[in-house]
Coordinates of N, CA, C and O in Angstrom, one line a residue:
M10 N 36.8 119.1 107.1 CA 38.2 119.5 107.4 C 39.0 118.7 106.4 O 38.8 117.6 106.1
V11 N 40.0 119.3 106.0 CA 41.0 118.8 105.0 C 42.4 118.6 105.7 O 42.8 119.5 106.4
T12 N 43.1 117.5 105.5 CA 44.3 117.3 106.1 C 45.4 117.2 104.9 O 45.2 116.4 104.1
W13 N 46.4 118.1 105.0 CA 47.6 118.0 104.1 C 48.8 117.5 104.8 O 49.1 118.1 105.9
H14 N 49.3 116.5 104.3 CA 50.7 116.0 104.8 C 51.6 116.7 103.8 O 51.7 116.2 102.6
L15 N 52.3 117.8 104.1 CA 53.1 118.6 103.2 C 54.6 118.3 103.3 O 55.0 118.2 104.4
F16 N 55.1 117.9 102.2 CA 56.5 117.6 102.1 C 57.2 118.7 101.2 O 57.0 118.7 100.0
I17 N 58.0 119.5 101.8 CA 58.7 120.6 101.0 C 60.2 120.4 100.9 O 60.9 120.2 101.9
I18 N 60.6 120.1 99.7 CA 62.0 119.9 99.3 C 62.8 121.1 99.4 O 62.6 122.1 98.6
K19 N 63.8 121.2 100.3 CA 64.5 122.5 100.7 C 65.4 122.9 99.4 O 65.5 124.1 99.3
A20 N 65.9 122.1 98.8 CA 66.8 122.5 97.6 C 66.0 123.3 96.5 O 66.6 123.9 95.7
S21 N 64.7 123.1 96.5 CA 63.9 123.8 95.4 C 63.5 125.2 95.8 O 62.9 125.8 94.9
F22 N 63.7 125.6 97.0 CA 63.2 127.0 97.5 C 64.3 127.8 98.0 O 65.3 127.3 98.5
P23 N 64.1 129.2 97.9 CA 65.1 130.0 98.5 C 65.2 129.7 100.1 O 64.2 129.4 100.7
P24 N 66.4 129.9 100.6 CA 66.6 129.6 102.0 C 65.7 130.6 102.8 O 65.4 131.7 102.5
R25 N 65.2 130.0 103.9 CA 64.4 130.7 104.9 C 62.9 130.9 104.5 O 62.1 131.2 105.3
R26 N 62.6 130.7 103.2 CA 61.2 130.9 102.8 C 60.3 129.8 103.3 O 59.1 130.2 103.5
I27 N 60.8 128.7 103.4 CA 60.0 127.6 103.9 C 59.5 127.8 105.4 O 58.3 127.7 105.8
A28 N 60.6 128.2 106.2 CA 60.3 128.5 107.6 C 59.4 129.7 107.7 O 58.5 129.7 108.6
H29 N 59.6 130.7 106.9 CA 58.7 131.9 107.0 C 57.3 131.6 106.5 O 56.3 131.9 107.2
F30 N 57.1 130.8 105.5 CA 55.7 130.3 105.2 C 55.1 129.6 106.4 O 53.9 129.9 106.7
L31 N 55.7 128.7 107.0 CA 55.1 127.8 108.1 C 54.8 128.8 109.3 O 53.8 128.6 110.0
T32 N 55.7 129.7 109.5 CA 55.6 130.6 110.6 C 54.3 131.4 110.4 O 53.5 131.8 111.3
Q33 N 54.1 131.9 109.1 CA 53.0 132.7 108.8 C 51.7 131.9 109.0 O 50.7 132.4 109.5
V34 N 51.7 130.7 108.6 CA 50.5 129.9 108.7 C 50.2 129.7 110.2 O 48.9 129.8 110.6
H35 N 51.2 129.4 110.9 CA 51.0 129.3 112.4 C 50.6 130.5 113.1 O 49.6 130.5 113.9
S36 N 51.1 131.7 112.8 CA 50.8 132.9 113.4 C 49.4 133.4 113.1 O 48.7 133.8 114.0
H37 N 49.0 133.3 111.8 CA 47.7 133.8 111.4 C 46.7 132.7 111.5 O 45.5 133.1 111.2
R38 N 47.1 131.5 111.6 CA 46.1 130.4 111.7 C 45.3 130.3 110.4 O 44.1 129.9 110.5
T39 N 45.8 130.6 109.3 CA 45.1 130.5 108.0 C 46.1 130.0 107.0 O 47.3 130.2 107.0
L40 N 45.5 129.2 106.0 CA 46.2 128.8 104.8 C 45.4 129.3 103.6 O 44.3 128.9 103.5
L41 N 46.0 130.3 103.0 CA 45.3 130.9 101.8 C 43.9 131.4 102.2 O 43.0 131.2 101.4
G42 N 43.8 132.0 103.4 CA 42.5 132.5 103.8 C 41.6 131.5 104.5 O 40.5 131.9 104.9
M43 N 41.9 130.2 104.5 CA 41.1 129.2 105.1 C 41.6 129.0 106.5 O 42.8 128.8 106.8
P44 N 40.7 128.9 107.5 CA 41.1 128.6 108.9 C 41.8 127.3 109.0 O 41.5 126.2 108.6
V45 N 43.0 127.4 109.8 CA 43.8 126.3 110.2 C 43.5 125.8 111.5 O 43.6 126.6 112.4
Q46 N 43.1 124.6 111.7 CA 42.9 124.1 113.0 C 44.2 123.5 113.6 O 44.4 123.4 114.9
R47 N 45.0 122.9 112.8 CA 46.2 122.3 113.2 C 47.5 122.5 112.3 O 47.2 122.3 111.1
L48 N 48.5 122.8 112.8 CA 49.8 122.9 112.1 C 50.8 122.2 112.9 O 51.1 122.5 114.1
H49 N 51.4 121.1 112.4 CA 52.4 120.4 113.2 C 53.7 120.1 112.2 O 53.4 119.6 111.1
I50 N 54.7 120.5 112.7 CA 56.0 120.2 111.9 C 56.4 118.8 112.3 O 56.8 118.5 113.4
D51 N 56.3 117.9 111.4 CA 56.5 116.4 111.6 C 58.0 116.1 111.5 O 58.4 115.1 112.1
G52 N 58.8 116.8 110.7 CA 60.1 116.6 110.4 C 60.9 117.6 109.8 O 60.3 118.4 109.0
D53 N 62.1 117.8 110.1 CA 62.9 118.8 109.5 C 64.4 118.3 109.3 O 65.1 118.2 110.3
T54 N 64.7 117.8 108.0 CA 66.0 117.2 107.8 C 66.7 118.2 106.9 O 66.3 119.3 106.6
A55 N 67.9 117.9 106.6 CA 68.7 118.6 105.7 C 68.1 118.8 104.3 O 68.3 119.8 103.6
D56 N 67.3 117.8 103.9 CA 66.6 117.8 102.5 C 65.2 118.2 102.5 O 64.8 118.7 101.5
M57 N 64.5 118.1 103.6 CA 63.0 118.3 103.5 C 62.4 118.7 104.8 O 62.9 118.3 105.9
V58 N 61.3 119.5 104.7 CA 60.5 119.8 105.9 C 59.1 119.1 105.6 O 58.6 119.2 104.6
S59 N 58.6 118.4 106.6 CA 57.4 117.8 106.5 C 56.4 118.4 107.6 O 56.8 118.5 108.7
A60 N 55.2 118.7 107.2 CA 54.3 119.3 108.1 C 52.9 118.7 107.8 O 52.5 118.4 106.7
T61 N 52.1 118.7 108.8 CA 50.6 118.3 108.7 C 49.8 119.6 109.1 O 50.1 120.3 110.0
I62 N 49.0 119.9 108.0 CA 48.2 121.1 108.2 C 46.7 120.7 108.0 O 46.4 120.0 107.0
C63 N 45.9 120.9 109.0 CA 44.5 120.7 109.0 C 43.8 122.0 108.9 O 43.9 122.9 109.7
F64 N 42.9 122.1 107.8 CA 42.3 123.3 107.6 C 40.8 123.1 107.1 O 40.5 122.0 106.7
T65 N 40.0 124.2 107.1 CA 38.7 124.0 106.7 C 38.4 125.0 105.5 O 38.4 126.2 105.7
P66 N 38.1 124.4 104.3 CA 37.8 125.2 103.1 C 36.4 125.8 103.3 O 35.5 125.1 104.0
P67 N 36.0 126.9 102.6 CA 34.6 127.3 102.8 C 33.6 126.5 102.2 O 32.4 126.6 102.5
A68 N 34.0 125.7 101.2 CA 33.0 124.7 100.5 C 33.9 123.5 100.2 O 35.2 123.5 100.1
P69 N 33.3 122.3 100.0 CA 34.0 121.1 99.7 C 34.9 121.4 98.4 O 34.4 122.1 97.5
L70 N 36.1 120.9 98.5 CA 37.0 121.0 97.4 C 36.6 120.2 96.2 O 36.1 118.9 96.4
I71 N 36.6 120.7 95.0 CA 36.3 120.0 93.8 C 37.6 119.6 93.1 O 38.6 120.2 93.5
P72 N 37.5 118.6 92.2 CA 38.7 118.2 91.4 C 39.4 119.4 90.9 O 38.8 120.3 90.3
G73 N 40.7 119.4 91.0 CA 41.5 120.4 90.4 C 41.8 121.5 91.4 O 42.8 122.2 91.3
Q74 N 41.0 121.7 92.5 CA 41.3 122.8 93.4 C 42.5 122.4 94.3 O 43.2 123.3 94.6
V75 N 42.7 121.2 94.6 CA 43.8 120.8 95.5 C 45.1 121.2 94.7 O 46.1 121.6 95.2
Q76 N 45.1 120.9 93.4 CA 46.3 121.2 92.6 C 46.5 122.7 92.5 O 47.7 123.1 92.6
Q77 N 45.4 123.5 92.4 CA 45.6 125.0 92.3 C 46.0 125.5 93.7 O 46.9 126.4 93.8
L78 N 45.6 124.9 94.8 CA 46.0 125.3 96.1 C 47.5 124.9 96.4 O 48.3 125.8 96.9
A79 N 47.9 123.8 95.9 CA 49.3 123.4 96.0 C 50.2 124.3 95.2 O 51.3 124.7 95.6
R80 N 49.8 124.7 94.0 CA 50.5 125.6 93.2 C 50.6 126.9 93.9 O 51.7 127.6 93.8
T81 N 49.5 127.5 94.5 CA 49.6 128.8 95.2 C 50.6 128.6 96.4 O 51.4 129.7 96.6
V82 N 50.5 127.5 97.1 CA 51.5 127.4 98.3 C 52.9 127.4 97.7 O 53.8 128.1 98.2
Y83 N 53.1 126.7 96.7 CA 54.4 126.6 96.0 C 54.9 128.0 95.7 O 56.0 128.4 96.0
A84 N 54.0 128.8 95.1 CA 54.3 130.2 94.7 C 54.6 131.1 95.9 O 55.5 131.9 95.8
L85 N 53.8 130.9 96.9 CA 54.1 131.8 98.2 C 55.5 131.5 98.7 O 56.1 132.4 99.2
I86 N 55.8 130.1 98.7 CA 57.1 129.9 99.3 C 58.2 130.3 98.4 O 59.2 130.9 98.8
M87 N 58.0 130.2 97.1 CA 59.0 130.6 96.1 C 59.2 132.2 96.0 O 60.3 132.6 96.0
V88 N 58.0 132.8 95.9 CA 58.1 134.3 95.7 C 58.1 135.0 97.1 O 58.6 136.1 97.1
G89 N 57.5 134.6 98.1 CA 57.5 135.3 99.3 C 56.1 136.0 99.4 O 55.3 135.8 98.7
D90 N 56.1 136.9 100.5 CA 54.9 137.5 100.8 C 54.4 138.6 99.8 O 53.2 138.8 99.6
K91 N 55.4 139.1 99.1 CA 55.0 140.2 98.1 C 54.6 139.5 96.8 O 55.4 139.2 96.0
L92 N 53.4 139.3 96.7 CA 52.9 138.5 95.4 C 52.7 139.4 94.3 O 51.8 140.3 94.2
E93 N 53.7 139.3 93.4 CA 53.6 140.1 92.1 C 53.2 139.2 91.0 O 53.7 138.2 90.8
L94 N 52.3 139.7 90.2 CA 51.8 138.9 89.1 C 53.0 138.4 88.2 O 52.8 137.2 87.7
V95 N 53.9 139.2 87.9 CA 54.9 138.9 87.0 C 55.7 137.7 87.5 O 56.3 136.8 86.7
K96 N 55.8 137.5 88.9 CA 56.5 136.3 89.5 C 55.5 135.2 89.6 O 56.0 134.0 89.6
M97 N 54.3 135.5 89.9 CA 53.3 134.4 90.3 C 52.8 133.7 89.0 O 52.7 132.4 88.9
A98 N 52.6 134.4 87.9 CA 51.9 133.8 86.8 C 52.7 132.6 86.2 O 52.0 131.6 85.9
P99 N 54.0 132.7 86.0 CA 54.7 131.5 85.4 C 54.6 130.3 86.3 O 54.4 129.2 85.8
I100 N 54.5 130.4 87.7 CA 54.3 129.3 88.5 C 52.9 128.8 88.4 O 52.7 127.5 88.4
M101 N 51.9 129.6 88.3 CA 50.5 129.2 88.3 C 50.2 128.5 87.0 O 49.1 127.8 87.0
V102 N 50.9 128.7 85.9 CA 50.6 128.1 84.7 C 51.5 126.9 84.3 O 51.3 126.1 83.4
A103 N 52.6 126.8 85.0 CA 53.6 125.7 84.7 C 53.0 124.3 85.0 O 52.2 124.2 86.0
P104 N 53.3 123.3 84.3 CA 52.9 122.0 84.7 C 53.4 121.5 86.0 O 54.5 121.8 86.4
V105 N 52.6 120.8 86.8 CA 52.9 120.4 88.1 C 54.1 119.5 88.1 O 54.9 119.6 89.0
Q106 N 54.4 118.8 87.1 CA 55.5 117.9 86.9 C 56.8 118.8 86.9 O 57.8 118.5 87.5
Q107 N 56.7 119.9 86.2 CA 57.8 120.8 86.0 C 58.2 121.4 87.4 O 59.3 121.7 87.8
L108 N 57.1 121.8 88.2 CA 57.3 122.4 89.5 C 57.7 121.3 90.6 O 58.2 121.8 91.7
G109 N 57.6 120.1 90.3 CA 57.9 119.1 91.3 C 56.8 118.9 92.2 O 57.0 118.7 93.4
I110 N 55.6 119.1 91.8 CA 54.4 118.9 92.7 C 53.8 117.6 92.5 O 53.5 117.2 91.3
E111 N 53.7 116.8 93.6 CA 53.1 115.5 93.5 C 52.1 115.5 94.5 O 52.3 115.8 95.7
I112 N 50.9 114.9 94.1 CA 49.7 114.9 95.0 C 49.2 113.5 95.1 O 49.0 112.9 94.0
H113 N 49.0 113.0 96.3 CA 48.4 111.6 96.4 C 47.1 111.9 97.3 O 47.2 112.5 98.3
T114 N 45.9 111.4 96.8 CA 44.7 111.6 97.5 C 44.3 110.3 98.2 O 44.4 109.2 97.7
Y115 N 43.7 110.5 99.4 CA 43.3 109.4 100.3 C 41.8 109.8 100.7 O 41.5 110.8 100.6
P116 N 41.2 108.7 101.2 CA 39.8 109.0 101.7 C 39.8 110.0 102.8 O 40.8 110.3 103.5
E117 N 38.6 110.5 103.1 CA 38.4 111.5 104.2 C 39.1 112.8 104.0 O 39.6 113.4 105.0
H118 N 39.4 113.3 102.8 CA 40.0 114.5 102.5 C 41.4 114.7 103.0 O 41.8 115.7 103.5
V119 N 42.2 113.6 102.8 CA 43.5 113.5 103.3 C 44.4 113.5 102.0 O 44.2 112.7 101.1
F120 N 45.5 114.4 102.0 CA 46.3 114.5 100.8 C 47.8 114.6 101.3 O 48.1 115.1 102.2
D121 N 48.6 113.9 100.5 CA 50.1 113.9 100.6 C 50.5 114.8 99.5 O 50.2 114.6 98.2
I122 N 51.1 116.0 99.8 CA 51.5 116.9 98.8 C 53.0 117.2 98.9 O 53.4 117.7 100.0
T123 N 53.8 116.9 97.9 CA 55.1 117.2 97.8 C 55.4 118.4 96.9 O 54.9 118.4 95.8
L124 N 56.2 119.2 97.4 CA 56.6 120.5 96.6 C 58.0 120.6 96.4 O 58.8 120.4 97.3
G125 N 58.4 120.7 95.0 CA 59.8 120.9 94.7 C 60.6 119.5 94.5 O 61.8 119.5 94.6
L126 N 59.8 118.5 94.2 CA 60.4 117.2 94.0 C 61.1 117.3 92.6 O 60.5 117.6 91.6
T127 N 62.4 116.9 92.6 CA 63.1 116.9 91.3 C 62.9 115.6 90.7 O 62.6 114.6 91.4
Y128 N 63.2 115.5 89.4 CA 63.1 114.2 88.7 C 64.0 113.1 89.4 O 63.5 112.0 89.6
D129 N 65.2 113.5 89.7 CA 66.1 112.4 90.3 C 65.6 112.0 91.6 O 65.6 110.8 91.9
A130 N 65.1 112.9 92.4 CA 64.5 112.5 93.7 C 63.3 111.7 93.6 O 63.1 110.6 94.3
A131 N 62.4 111.9 92.6 CA 61.2 111.2 92.3 C 61.6 109.8 91.9 O 61.0 108.8 92.4
V132 N 62.5 109.6 91.1 CA 63.0 108.3 90.6 C 63.6 107.5 91.8 O 63.2 106.3 92.0
A133 N 64.3 108.1 92.6 CA 65.0 107.4 93.8 C 63.8 107.0 94.8 O 63.9 105.9 95.3
Q134 N 62.9 108.0 94.9 CA 61.8 107.7 95.8 C 61.0 106.5 95.4 O 60.7 105.5 96.2
R135 N 60.7 106.4 94.2 CA 59.9 105.1 93.6 C 60.7 103.9 93.7 O 60.1 102.9 93.8
K136 N 62.1 104.0 93.5 CA 62.9 102.7 93.6 C 63.1 102.3 94.9 O 63.2 101.1 95.3
G137 N 63.1 103.3 95.9 CA 63.4 102.9 97.3 C 62.2 102.4 97.9 O 62.2 101.6 98.9

């Protein structure tokens, strides 16, 4: 099982798309086609939504897959359910720093993943 502590910066995404994404994961009990055992909304402030998602990938994740999965989640939130190549492609090839994706890896398949972190917010977070 993989655990994601997901931090989604509200200012980086269209209104209501974050809630829609989390509702879809909860309703379908899947994350990108992988079974979700647990979804918990840990916090919802004016700036950010934090959630814990525990899911089971079909095979152990290899290096680089977590980054691609995070990009895909970012794209789903940004673009919505109607996945069009013309909208998805720029997101899938953009540098993670440009998208504001930050990933911290811990033992036992636990990851802190921030989506939509702006440069100013990242600097403030590191100073704070």
